[in-house]
Every structure is written in C-alpha cells, then in structure tokens.
C-alpha cells in the first residue's frame, strides 16, 4: 500500500517570507499523481497544486511551486511571499494514476503565518 | 463548483444508534468517496464507489457500510455508532469526463459527534 509522510506537524513563517513544506511517499508505481491540498479553518478542502509523475517539470501556480524528486520520492511545496490567508492545514496526497481508489493523504502540516 | 452537497452538516447522536450521512452530486460523476478526518491522522478513506451498486472498502471501513442506488447519491451508514466514530466526514467526487486527473473535489464535511 502506498504511504504518504509529512514530517512537519507544524510550521511557522513570517508574512512575506518563503516556507517549504515537506512530503515523501512510498510507491512501486511509475505513473502517478501528487497533490497538495489546503484546508483553512472553514474546513473546505482546496486543491493548491498537482504534479503528474511523468512530467519532468515542476508544477507552479502563482506563489506556489513544488520540488518533485521522483527518484527520492519527495514532493515538497514552496510558498513564496507568504500571506495571512495562507494560514491553514496543508495535506500532501498521492493517487496511483488511473485508479478509482481515491487519494492517500499525509497527516498534514499546520502552517502559521506570523504578521 | 463540483455540485457536492453533504447532509446533515452537523449531527450529535448517542452510542448504539444508527446514523446515515448523505452525499449528493449534481454533475453525474462516476466515482464517489467517503473519508473521515481526525486530528493527527489526516484524511482516511472509508469506502468508495465506481458506479451504481459498485462499491469497495477503503482503509478504515470497519463499522461502516455504503450504498449507491443512483448515480447522484452515495450514502454512508453507521449501523451502531460508537464514540470512536466521532469525526468529520467528507464526501468527494472524481471527475472523469475530460480525462482522468486524479484530483478529488470535496464536499463541505459533516461533523458527527457520538456521545
């Protein structure tokens, strides 16, 4: 079974600075998808960014980017110019690619933004 | 907006009583999922469905059953609720019309408290 590990239960960053959230995963598959979801206090699950394993290029969405290291099975999220609205739980998730069995999530990282 | 509605959004019940949570979608998606979220555990898959009357177990299926008699509704039932089933329950769907991306779209969650 696939596992997803987020080793940082909580991170804190000053507003306008950059922070990196770590994620590692374990799989024997060669084709899969990786995701970062954000969950603010409203509890809504919001997709931040997605990466297809077959793509060499790291995904980027505005201030959010990933560092995808396939051989190392690492998928970190970098948030640049942190804003107060970025404060949330962040979940890393894995999907085996084409399967109907949903996402496997890490336990989450609570991100605190210091004003 | 993926058109996902969960009901009830909040429920308090007593140990031993049956509980049914409903997930309703308006977009005719094939795949539907039930997750539970607990502090320190992230989101864990309970059951999922890949079509009408087609369901399968997830990671934490003990004590839960599901039914999907029509495409738009996916029901999660706790036959005899226990305090360990106090949690926030999320329904999710996976879009499949424009090619599989692995991304899940989530409902707003249902908070269940079992006393």
PDB file of N, CA, C and O in Angstrom, chain B residues 30-99:
ATOM      1  N   UNK B  30     -18.848   9.564 -11.990  1.00  0.00           N
ATOM      2  CA  UNK B  30     -18.883   8.120 -11.743  1.00  0.00           C
ATOM      3  C   UNK B  30     -18.345   7.758 -10.363  1.00  0.00           C
ATOM      4  O   UNK B  30     -18.867   6.890  -9.688  1.00  0.00           O
ATOM      5  N   UNK B  31     -17.235   8.383  -9.971  1.00  0.00           N
ATOM      6  CA  UNK B  31     -16.538   7.968  -8.761  1.00  0.00           C
ATOM      7  C   UNK B  31     -16.913   8.866  -7.573  1.00  0.00           C
ATOM      8  O   UNK B  31     -16.852  10.089  -7.655  1.00  0.00           O
ATOM      9  N   UNK B  32     -17.242   8.218  -6.464  1.00  0.00           N
ATOM     10  CA  UNK B  32     -17.562   8.945  -5.238  1.00  0.00           C
ATOM     11  C   UNK B  32     -16.864   8.277  -4.060  1.00  0.00           C
ATOM     12  O   UNK B  32     -16.632   7.048  -4.090  1.00  0.00           O
ATOM     13  N   UNK B  33     -16.552   9.073  -3.037  1.00  0.00           N
ATOM     14  CA  UNK B  33     -15.713   8.606  -1.932  1.00  0.00           C
ATOM     15  C   UNK B  33     -16.235   9.153  -0.601  1.00  0.00           C
ATOM     16  O   UNK B  33     -16.771  10.255  -0.540  1.00  0.00           O
ATOM     17  N   UNK B  34     -16.023   8.368   0.451  1.00  0.00           N
ATOM     18  CA  UNK B  34     -16.219   8.853   1.808  1.00  0.00           C
ATOM     19  C   UNK B  34     -14.892   8.755   2.559  1.00  0.00           C
ATOM     20  O   UNK B  34     -14.256   7.697   2.583  1.00  0.00           O
ATOM     21  N   UNK B  35     -14.508   9.884   3.173  1.00  0.00           N
ATOM     22  CA  UNK B  35     -13.321   9.961   4.009  1.00  0.00           C
ATOM     23  C   UNK B  35     -13.737  10.409   5.412  1.00  0.00           C
ATOM     24  O   UNK B  35     -14.748  11.082   5.585  1.00  0.00           O
ATOM     25  N   UNK B  36     -12.911  10.059   6.378  1.00  0.00           N
ATOM     26  CA  UNK B  36     -13.036  10.650   7.694  1.00  0.00           C
ATOM     27  C   UNK B  36     -11.753  11.396   8.038  1.00  0.00           C
ATOM     28  O   UNK B  36     -10.659  10.988   7.615  1.00  0.00           O
ATOM     29  N   UNK B  37     -11.897  12.493   8.762  1.00  0.00           N
ATOM     30  CA  UNK B  37     -10.745  13.291   9.152  1.00  0.00           C
ATOM     31  C   UNK B  37     -10.668  13.385  10.662  1.00  0.00           C
ATOM     32  O   UNK B  37     -11.622  13.817  11.318  1.00  0.00           O
ATOM     33  N   UNK B  38      -9.540  13.004  11.206  1.00  0.00           N
ATOM     34  CA  UNK B  38      -9.296  13.044  12.638  1.00  0.00           C
ATOM     35  C   UNK B  38      -7.952  13.715  12.879  1.00  0.00           C
ATOM     36  O   UNK B  38      -7.005  13.527  12.101  1.00  0.00           O
ATOM     37  N   UNK B  39      -7.833  14.474  13.951  1.00  0.00           N
ATOM     38  CA  UNK B  39      -6.554  15.133  14.275  1.00  0.00           C
ATOM     39  C   UNK B  39      -5.418  14.120  14.343  1.00  0.00           C
ATOM     40  O   UNK B  39      -5.546  13.059  14.960  1.00  0.00           O
ATOM     41  N   UNK B  40      -4.320  14.438  13.676  1.00  0.00           N
ATOM     42  CA  UNK B  40      -3.153  13.569  13.695  1.00  0.00           C
ATOM     43  C   UNK B  40      -3.212  12.415  12.710  1.00  0.00           C
ATOM     44  O   UNK B  40      -2.264  11.628  12.622  1.00  0.00           O
ATOM     45  N   UNK B  41      -4.322  12.318  11.966  1.00  0.00           N
ATOM     46  CA  UNK B  41      -4.451  11.206  11.003  1.00  0.00           C
ATOM     47  C   UNK B  41      -4.696  11.661   9.582  1.00  0.00           C
ATOM     48  O   UNK B  41      -4.712  10.847   8.666  1.00  0.00           O
ATOM     49  N   UNK B  42      -4.881  12.921   9.356  1.00  0.00           N
ATOM     50  CA  UNK B  42      -5.210  13.366   8.012  1.00  0.00           C
ATOM     51  C   UNK B  42      -6.581  12.852   7.601  1.00  0.00           C
ATOM     52  O   UNK B  42      -7.474  12.658   8.430  1.00  0.00           O
ATOM     53  N   UNK B  43      -6.743  12.599   6.307  1.00  0.00           N
ATOM     54  CA  UNK B  43      -7.989  12.050   5.792  1.00  0.00           C
ATOM     55  C   UNK B  43      -7.754  10.584   5.439  1.00  0.00           C
ATOM     56  O   UNK B  43      -6.774  10.253   4.758  1.00  0.00           O
ATOM     57  N   UNK B  44      -8.670   9.750   5.877  1.00  0.00           N
ATOM     58  CA  UNK B  44      -8.551   8.321   5.600  1.00  0.00           C
ATOM     59  C   UNK B  44      -9.797   7.829   4.875  1.00  0.00           C
ATOM     60  O   UNK B  44     -10.918   8.158   5.259  1.00  0.00           O
ATOM     61  N   UNK B  45      -9.588   7.010   3.879  1.00  0.00           N
ATOM     62  CA  UNK B  45     -10.671   6.539   3.026  1.00  0.00           C
ATOM     63  C   UNK B  45     -11.480   5.451   3.728  1.00  0.00           C
ATOM     64  O   UNK B  45     -10.927   4.465   4.224  1.00  0.00           O
ATOM     65  N   UNK B  46     -12.799   5.617   3.724  1.00  0.00           N
ATOM     66  CA  UNK B  46     -13.692   4.647   4.357  1.00  0.00           C
ATOM     67  C   UNK B  46     -14.216   3.663   3.312  1.00  0.00           C
ATOM     68  O   UNK B  46     -14.027   2.452   3.417  1.00  0.00           O
ATOM     69  N   UNK B  47     -14.908   4.195   2.317  1.00  0.00           N
ATOM     70  CA  UNK B  47     -15.437   3.403   1.206  1.00  0.00           C
ATOM     71  C   UNK B  47     -15.437   4.270  -0.044  1.00  0.00           C
ATOM     72  O   UNK B  47     -15.439   5.500   0.045  1.00  0.00           O
ATOM     73  N   UNK B  48     -15.495   3.630  -1.186  1.00  0.00           N
ATOM     74  CA  UNK B  48     -15.659   4.388  -2.408  1.00  0.00           C
ATOM     75  C   UNK B  48     -16.579   3.635  -3.362  1.00  0.00           C
ATOM     76  O   UNK B  48     -16.853   2.441  -3.176  1.00  0.00           O
ATOM     77  N   UNK B  49     -17.026   4.361  -4.382  1.00  0.00           N
ATOM     78  CA  UNK B  49     -17.935   3.772  -5.367  1.00  0.00           C
ATOM     79  C   UNK B  49     -17.463   4.138  -6.771  1.00  0.00           C
ATOM     80  O   UNK B  49     -17.067   5.280  -7.026  1.00  0.00           O
ATOM     81  N   UNK B  50     -17.515   3.177  -7.660  1.00  0.00           N
ATOM     82  CA  UNK B  50     -17.132   3.413  -9.056  1.00  0.00           C
ATOM     83  C   UNK B  50     -18.316   3.249  -9.992  1.00  0.00           C
ATOM     84  O   UNK B  50     -18.137   3.088 -11.205  1.00  0.00           O
ATOM     85  N   UNK B  51     -19.502   3.271  -9.440  1.00  0.00           N
ATOM     86  CA  UNK B  51     -20.718   3.226 -10.247  1.00  0.00           C
ATOM     87  C   UNK B  51     -21.896   2.809  -9.394  1.00  0.00           C
ATOM     88  O   UNK B  51     -21.736   2.425  -8.220  1.00  0.00           O
ATOM     89  N   UNK B  52     -23.076   2.849  -9.993  1.00  0.00           N
ATOM     90  CA  UNK B  52     -24.283   2.445  -9.264  1.00  0.00           C
ATOM     91  C   UNK B  52     -24.140   0.996  -8.807  1.00  0.00           C
ATOM     92  O   UNK B  52     -23.812   0.112  -9.606  1.00  0.00           O
ATOM     93  N   UNK B  53     -24.329   0.787  -7.540  1.00  0.00           N
ATOM     94  CA  UNK B  53     -24.240  -0.516  -6.878  1.00  0.00           C
ATOM     95  C   UNK B  53     -22.843  -1.116  -6.896  1.00  0.00           C
ATOM     96  O   UNK B  53     -22.675  -2.283  -6.493  1.00  0.00           O
ATOM     97  N   UNK B  54     -21.851  -0.351  -7.308  1.00  0.00           N
ATOM     98  CA  UNK B  54     -20.461  -0.817  -7.288  1.00  0.00           C
ATOM     99  C   UNK B  54     -19.682  -0.042  -6.230  1.00  0.00           C
ATOM    100  O   UNK B  54     -19.403   1.149  -6.396  1.00  0.00           O
ATOM    101  N   UNK B  55     -19.325  -0.733  -5.152  1.00  0.00           N
ATOM    102  CA  UNK B  55     -18.606  -0.083  -4.065  1.00  0.00           C
ATOM    103  C   UNK B  55     -17.466  -0.980  -3.599  1.00  0.00           C
ATOM    104  O   UNK B  55     -17.453  -2.180  -3.866  1.00  0.00           O
ATOM    105  N   UNK B  56     -16.531  -0.372  -2.888  1.00  0.00           N
ATOM    106  CA  UNK B  56     -15.409  -1.137  -2.362  1.00  0.00           C
ATOM    107  C   UNK B  56     -14.921  -0.495  -1.077  1.00  0.00           C
ATOM    108  O   UNK B  56     -15.207   0.677  -0.804  1.00  0.00           O
ATOM    109  N   UNK B  57     -14.207  -1.303  -0.283  1.00  0.00           N
ATOM    110  CA  UNK B  57     -13.743  -0.845   1.009  1.00  0.00           C
ATOM    111  C   UNK B  57     -12.472  -0.017   0.877  1.00  0.00           C
ATOM    112  O   UNK B  57     -11.633  -0.267   0.019  1.00  0.00           O
ATOM    113  N   UNK B  58     -12.337   0.917   1.813  1.00  0.00           N
ATOM    114  CA  UNK B  58     -11.110   1.674   1.925  1.00  0.00           C
ATOM    115  C   UNK B  58     -10.313   1.233   3.128  1.00  0.00           C
ATOM    116  O   UNK B  58     -10.496   0.127   3.653  1.00  0.00           O
ATOM    117  N   UNK B  59      -9.455   2.102   3.595  1.00  0.00           N
ATOM    118  CA  UNK B  59      -8.519   1.806   4.681  1.00  0.00           C
ATOM    119  C   UNK B  59      -9.203   1.572   6.017  1.00  0.00           C
ATOM    120  O   UNK B  59      -8.755   0.739   6.827  1.00  0.00           O
ATOM    121  N   UNK B  60     -10.302   2.280   6.301  1.00  0.00           N
ATOM    122  CA  UNK B  60     -10.919   2.241   7.626  1.00  0.00           C
ATOM    123  C   UNK B  60     -12.408   1.926   7.510  1.00  0.00           C
ATOM    124  O   UNK B  60     -13.251   2.679   7.986  1.00  0.00           O
ATOM    125  N   UNK B  61     -12.750   0.826   6.894  1.00  0.00           N
ATOM    126  CA  UNK B  61     -14.136   0.514   6.581  1.00  0.00           C
ATOM    127  C   UNK B  61     -14.901  -0.186   7.713  1.00  0.00           C
ATOM    128  O   UNK B  61     -16.133  -0.240   7.669  1.00  0.00           O
ATOM    129  N   UNK B  62     -14.224  -0.699   8.708  1.00  0.00           N
ATOM    130  CA  UNK B  62     -14.913  -1.427   9.778  1.00  0.00           C
ATOM    131  C   UNK B  62     -15.915  -0.535  10.488  1.00  0.00           C
ATOM    132  O   UNK B  62     -15.593   0.561  10.920  1.00  0.00           O
ATOM    133  N   UNK B  63     -17.153  -1.029  10.628  1.00  0.00           N
ATOM    134  CA  UNK B  63     -18.200  -0.280  11.308  1.00  0.00           C
ATOM    135  C   UNK B  63     -19.003   0.609  10.389  1.00  0.00           C
ATOM    136  O   UNK B  63     -19.930   1.284  10.845  1.00  0.00           O
ATOM    137  N   UNK B  64     -18.665   0.609   9.104  1.00  0.00           N
ATOM    138  CA  UNK B  64     -19.355   1.451   8.126  1.00  0.00           C
ATOM    139  C   UNK B  64     -19.865   0.601   6.961  1.00  0.00           C
ATOM    140  O   UNK B  64     -19.226  -0.365   6.560  1.00  0.00           O
ATOM    141  N   UNK B  65     -20.995   1.013   6.409  1.00  0.00           N
ATOM    142  CA  UNK B  65     -21.471   0.446   5.163  1.00  0.00           C
ATOM    143  C   UNK B  65     -21.899   1.595   4.258  1.00  0.00           C
ATOM    144  O   UNK B  65     -22.124   2.717   4.717  1.00  0.00           O
ATOM    145  N   UNK B  66     -21.961   1.308   2.955  1.00  0.00           N
ATOM    146  CA  UNK B  66     -22.345   2.338   1.990  1.00  0.00           C
ATOM    147  C   UNK B  66     -23.340   1.753   1.005  1.00  0.00           C
ATOM    148  O   UNK B  66     -23.451   0.534   0.841  1.00  0.00           O
ATOM    149  N   UNK B  67     -24.049   2.656   0.345  1.00  0.00           N
ATOM    150  CA  UNK B  67     -24.939   2.242  -0.727  1.00  0.00           C
ATOM    151  C   UNK B  67     -24.991   3.331  -1.781  1.00  0.00           C
ATOM    152  O   UNK B  67     -24.889   4.532  -1.471  1.00  0.00           O
ATOM    153  N   UNK B  68     -25.141   2.875  -3.010  1.00  0.00           N
ATOM    154  CA  UNK B  68     -25.269   3.813  -4.124  1.00  0.00           C
ATOM    155  C   UNK B  68     -26.290   3.224  -5.102  1.00  0.00           C
ATOM    156  O   UNK B  68     -25.949   2.450  -5.995  1.00  0.00           O
ATOM    157  N   UNK B  69     -27.529   3.614  -4.906  1.00  0.00           N
ATOM    158  CA  UNK B  69     -28.629   3.094  -5.725  1.00  0.00           C
ATOM    159  C   UNK B  69     -28.868   3.960  -6.959  1.00  0.00           C
ATOM    160  O   UNK B  69     -29.548   3.520  -7.900  1.00  0.00           O
ATOM    161  N   UNK B  70     -28.350   5.168  -6.963  1.00  0.00           N
ATOM    162  CA  UNK B  70     -28.404   6.019  -8.142  1.00  0.00           C
ATOM    163  C   UNK B  70     -27.136   6.859  -8.207  1.00  0.00           C
ATOM    164  O   UNK B  70     -26.469   7.072  -7.191  1.00  0.00           O
ATOM    165  N   UNK B  71     -26.806   7.324  -9.385  1.00  0.00           N
ATOM    166  CA  UNK B  71     -25.527   7.981  -9.623  1.00  0.00           C
ATOM    167  C   UNK B  71     -25.296   9.152  -8.685  1.00  0.00           C
ATOM    168  O   UNK B  71     -24.192   9.350  -8.183  1.00  0.00           O
ATOM    169  N   UNK B  72     -26.337   9.921  -8.403  1.00  0.00           N
ATOM    170  CA  UNK B  72     -26.150  11.177  -7.683  1.00  0.00           C
ATOM    171  C   UNK B  72     -26.031  11.034  -6.178  1.00  0.00           C
ATOM    172  O   UNK B  72     -25.588  11.976  -5.513  1.00  0.00           O
ATOM    173  N   UNK B  73     -26.363   9.900  -5.607  1.00  0.00           N
ATOM    174  CA  UNK B  73     -26.357   9.775  -4.145  1.00  0.00           C
ATOM    175  C   UNK B  73     -25.459   8.635  -3.664  1.00  0.00           C
ATOM    176  O   UNK B  73     -25.517   7.506  -4.178  1.00  0.00           O
ATOM    177  N   UNK B  74     -24.664   8.960  -2.655  1.00  0.00           N
ATOM    178  CA  UNK B  74     -23.783   7.968  -2.037  1.00  0.00           C
ATOM    179  C   UNK B  74     -23.993   8.083  -0.538  1.00  0.00           C
ATOM    180  O   UNK B  74     -23.712   9.124   0.056  1.00  0.00           O
ATOM    181  N   UNK B  75     -24.529   7.034   0.070  1.00  0.00           N
ATOM    182  CA  UNK B  75     -24.893   7.057   1.482  1.00  0.00           C
ATOM    183  C   UNK B  75     -23.868   6.307   2.320  1.00  0.00           C
ATOM    184  O   UNK B  75     -23.428   5.212   1.946  1.00  0.00           O
ATOM    185  N   UNK B  76     -23.528   6.894   3.452  1.00  0.00           N
ATOM    186  CA  UNK B  76     -22.643   6.253   4.425  1.00  0.00           C
ATOM    187  C   UNK B  76     -23.455   5.970   5.680  1.00  0.00           C
ATOM    188  O   UNK B  76     -24.067   6.880   6.242  1.00  0.00           O
ATOM    189  N   UNK B  77     -23.459   4.705   6.118  1.00  0.00           N
ATOM    190  CA  UNK B  77     -24.241   4.303   7.282  1.00  0.00           C
ATOM    191  C   UNK B  77     -23.362   3.729   8.371  1.00  0.00           C
ATOM    192  O   UNK B  77     -22.489   2.903   8.100  1.00  0.00           O
ATOM    193  N   UNK B  78     -23.604   4.221   9.576  1.00  0.00           N
ATOM    194  CA  UNK B  78     -23.027   3.641  10.780  1.00  0.00           C
ATOM    195  C   UNK B  78     -24.159   2.855  11.427  1.00  0.00           C
ATOM    196  O   UNK B  78     -25.121   3.440  11.911  1.00  0.00           O
ATOM    197  N   UNK B  79     -24.089   1.553  11.390  1.00  0.00           N
ATOM    198  CA  UNK B  79     -25.202   0.726  11.852  1.00  0.00           C
ATOM    199  C   UNK B  79     -25.458   0.911  13.341  1.00  0.00           C
ATOM    200  O   UNK B  79     -26.596   0.924  13.798  1.00  0.00           O
ATOM    201  N   UNK B  80     -24.381   1.044  14.102  1.00  0.00           N
ATOM    202  CA  UNK B  80     -24.467   1.220  15.552  1.00  0.00           C
ATOM    203  C   UNK B  80     -23.283   2.105  15.950  1.00  0.00           C
ATOM    204  O   UNK B  80     -22.172   1.630  16.134  1.00  0.00           O
ATOM    205  N   UNK B  81     -23.549   3.402  16.057  1.00  0.00           N
ATOM    206  CA  UNK B  81     -22.462   4.356  16.230  1.00  0.00           C
ATOM    207  C   UNK B  81     -21.702   4.146  17.536  1.00  0.00           C
ATOM    208  O   UNK B  81     -22.295   3.809  18.582  1.00  0.00           O
ATOM    209  N   UNK B  82     -20.404   4.350  17.475  1.00  0.00           N
ATOM    210  CA  UNK B  82     -19.536   4.281  18.661  1.00  0.00           C
ATOM    211  C   UNK B  82     -18.788   5.606  18.808  1.00  0.00           C
ATOM    212  O   UNK B  82     -18.647   6.368  17.836  1.00  0.00           O
ATOM    213  N   UNK B  83     -18.269   5.852  19.997  1.00  0.00           N
ATOM    214  CA  UNK B  83     -17.572   7.116  20.246  1.00  0.00           C
ATOM    215  C   UNK B  83     -16.344   7.256  19.356  1.00  0.00           C
ATOM    216  O   UNK B  83     -15.944   8.379  19.026  1.00  0.00           O
ATOM    217  N   UNK B  84     -15.748   6.150  18.942  1.00  0.00           N
ATOM    218  CA  UNK B  84     -14.570   6.207  18.070  1.00  0.00           C
ATOM    219  C   UNK B  84     -14.919   6.678  16.659  1.00  0.00           C
ATOM    220  O   UNK B  84     -14.013   6.976  15.859  1.00  0.00           O
ATOM    221  N   UNK B  85     -16.205   6.754  16.364  1.00  0.00           N
ATOM    222  CA  UNK B  85     -16.642   7.239  15.063  1.00  0.00           C
ATOM    223  C   UNK B  85     -16.972   8.722  15.084  1.00  0.00           C
ATOM    224  O   UNK B  85     -17.401   9.288  14.065  1.00  0.00           O
ATOM    225  N   UNK B  86     -16.755   9.372  16.215  1.00  0.00           N
ATOM    226  CA  UNK B  86     -16.814  10.825  16.268  1.00  0.00           C
ATOM    227  C   UNK B  86     -15.728  11.377  15.362  1.00  0.00           C
ATOM    228  O   UNK B  86     -14.545  11.067  15.528  1.00  0.00           O
ATOM    229  N   UNK B  87     -16.115  12.174  14.360  1.00  0.00           N
ATOM    230  CA  UNK B  87     -15.166  12.596  13.354  1.00  0.00           C
ATOM    231  C   UNK B  87     -15.825  13.623  12.438  1.00  0.00           C
ATOM    232  O   UNK B  87     -17.011  13.929  12.567  1.00  0.00           O
ATOM    233  N   UNK B  88     -15.037  14.136  11.523  1.00  0.00           N
ATOM    234  CA  UNK B  88     -15.577  14.922  10.423  1.00  0.00           C
ATOM    235  C   UNK B  88     -15.521  14.048   9.176  1.00  0.00           C
ATOM    236  O   UNK B  88     -14.468  13.490   8.843  1.00  0.00           O
ATOM    237  N   UNK B  89     -16.644  13.930   8.499  1.00  0.00           N
ATOM    238  CA  UNK B  89     -16.749  13.049   7.337  1.00  0.00           C
ATOM    239  C   UNK B  89     -16.852  13.888   6.068  1.00  0.00           C
ATOM    240  O   UNK B  89     -17.665  14.806   5.975  1.00  0.00           O
ATOM    241  N   UNK B  90     -16.014  13.541   5.110  1.00  0.00           N
ATOM    242  CA  UNK B  90     -16.007  14.246   3.831  1.00  0.00           C
ATOM    243  C   UNK B  90     -16.406  13.296   2.708  1.00  0.00           C
ATOM    244  O   UNK B  90     -15.912  12.173   2.614  1.00  0.00           O
ATOM    245  N   UNK B  91     -17.284  13.800   1.873  1.00  0.00           N
ATOM    246  CA  UNK B  91     -17.587  13.134   0.615  1.00  0.00           C
ATOM    247  C   UNK B  91     -16.749  13.794  -0.471  1.00  0.00           C
ATOM    248  O   UNK B  91     -16.467  15.000  -0.413  1.00  0.00           O
ATOM    249  N   UNK B  92     -16.345  13.021  -1.463  1.00  0.00           N
ATOM    250  CA  UNK B  92     -15.571  13.570  -2.575  1.00  0.00           C
ATOM    251  C   UNK B  92     -15.983  12.882  -3.862  1.00  0.00           C
ATOM    252  O   UNK B  92     -16.484  11.753  -3.852  1.00  0.00           O
ATOM    253  N   UNK B  93     -15.764  13.580  -4.963  1.00  0.00           N
ATOM    254  CA  UNK B  93     -16.007  13.003  -6.274  1.00  0.00           C
ATOM    255  C   UNK B  93     -14.764  13.182  -7.135  1.00  0.00           C
ATOM    256  O   UNK B  93     -13.927  14.050  -6.881  1.00  0.00           O
ATOM    257  N   UNK B  94     -14.665  12.338  -8.131  1.00  0.00           N
ATOM    258  CA  UNK B  94     -13.566  12.439  -9.076  1.00  0.00           C
ATOM    259  C   UNK B  94     -14.163  12.651 -10.448  1.00  0.00           C
ATOM    260  O   UNK B  94     -15.026  11.884 -10.869  1.00  0.00           O
ATOM    261  N   UNK B  95     -13.735  13.692 -11.125  1.00  0.00           N
ATOM    262  CA  UNK B  95     -14.253  13.967 -12.451  1.00  0.00           C
ATOM    263  C   UNK B  95     -13.580  13.046 -13.449  1.00  0.00           C
ATOM    264  O   UNK B  95     -12.385  12.805 -13.396  1.00  0.00           O
ATOM    265  N   UNK B  96     -14.339  12.525 -14.381  1.00  0.00           N
ATOM    266  CA  UNK B  96     -13.778  11.566 -15.327  1.00  0.00           C
ATOM    267  C   UNK B  96     -14.125  11.903 -16.772  1.00  0.00           C
ATOM    268  O   UNK B  96     -13.724  11.212 -17.674  1.00  0.00           O
ATOM    269  N   UNK B  97     -14.829  12.998 -16.980  1.00  0.00           N
ATOM    270  CA  UNK B  97     -15.297  13.241 -18.333  1.00  0.00           C
ATOM    271  C   UNK B  97     -14.181  13.717 -19.261  1.00  0.00           C
ATOM    272  O   UNK B  97     -14.121  13.355 -20.415  1.00  0.00           O
ATOM    273  N   UNK B  98     -13.281  14.552 -18.754  1.00  0.00           N
ATOM    274  CA  UNK B  98     -12.267  15.168 -19.607  1.00  0.00           C
ATOM    275  C   UNK B  98     -10.908  14.527 -19.433  1.00  0.00           C
ATOM    276  O   UNK B  98      -9.889  15.157 -19.611  1.00  0.00           O
ATOM    277  N   UNK B  99     -10.900  13.262 -19.087  1.00  0.00           N
ATOM    278  CA  UNK B  99      -9.626  12.593 -18.849  1.00  0.00           C
ATOM    279  C   UNK B  99      -9.338  12.535 -17.370  1.00  0.00           C
ATOM    280  O   UNK B  99      -9.588  13.471 -16.631  1.00  0.00           O
TER     281      UNK B  99
END
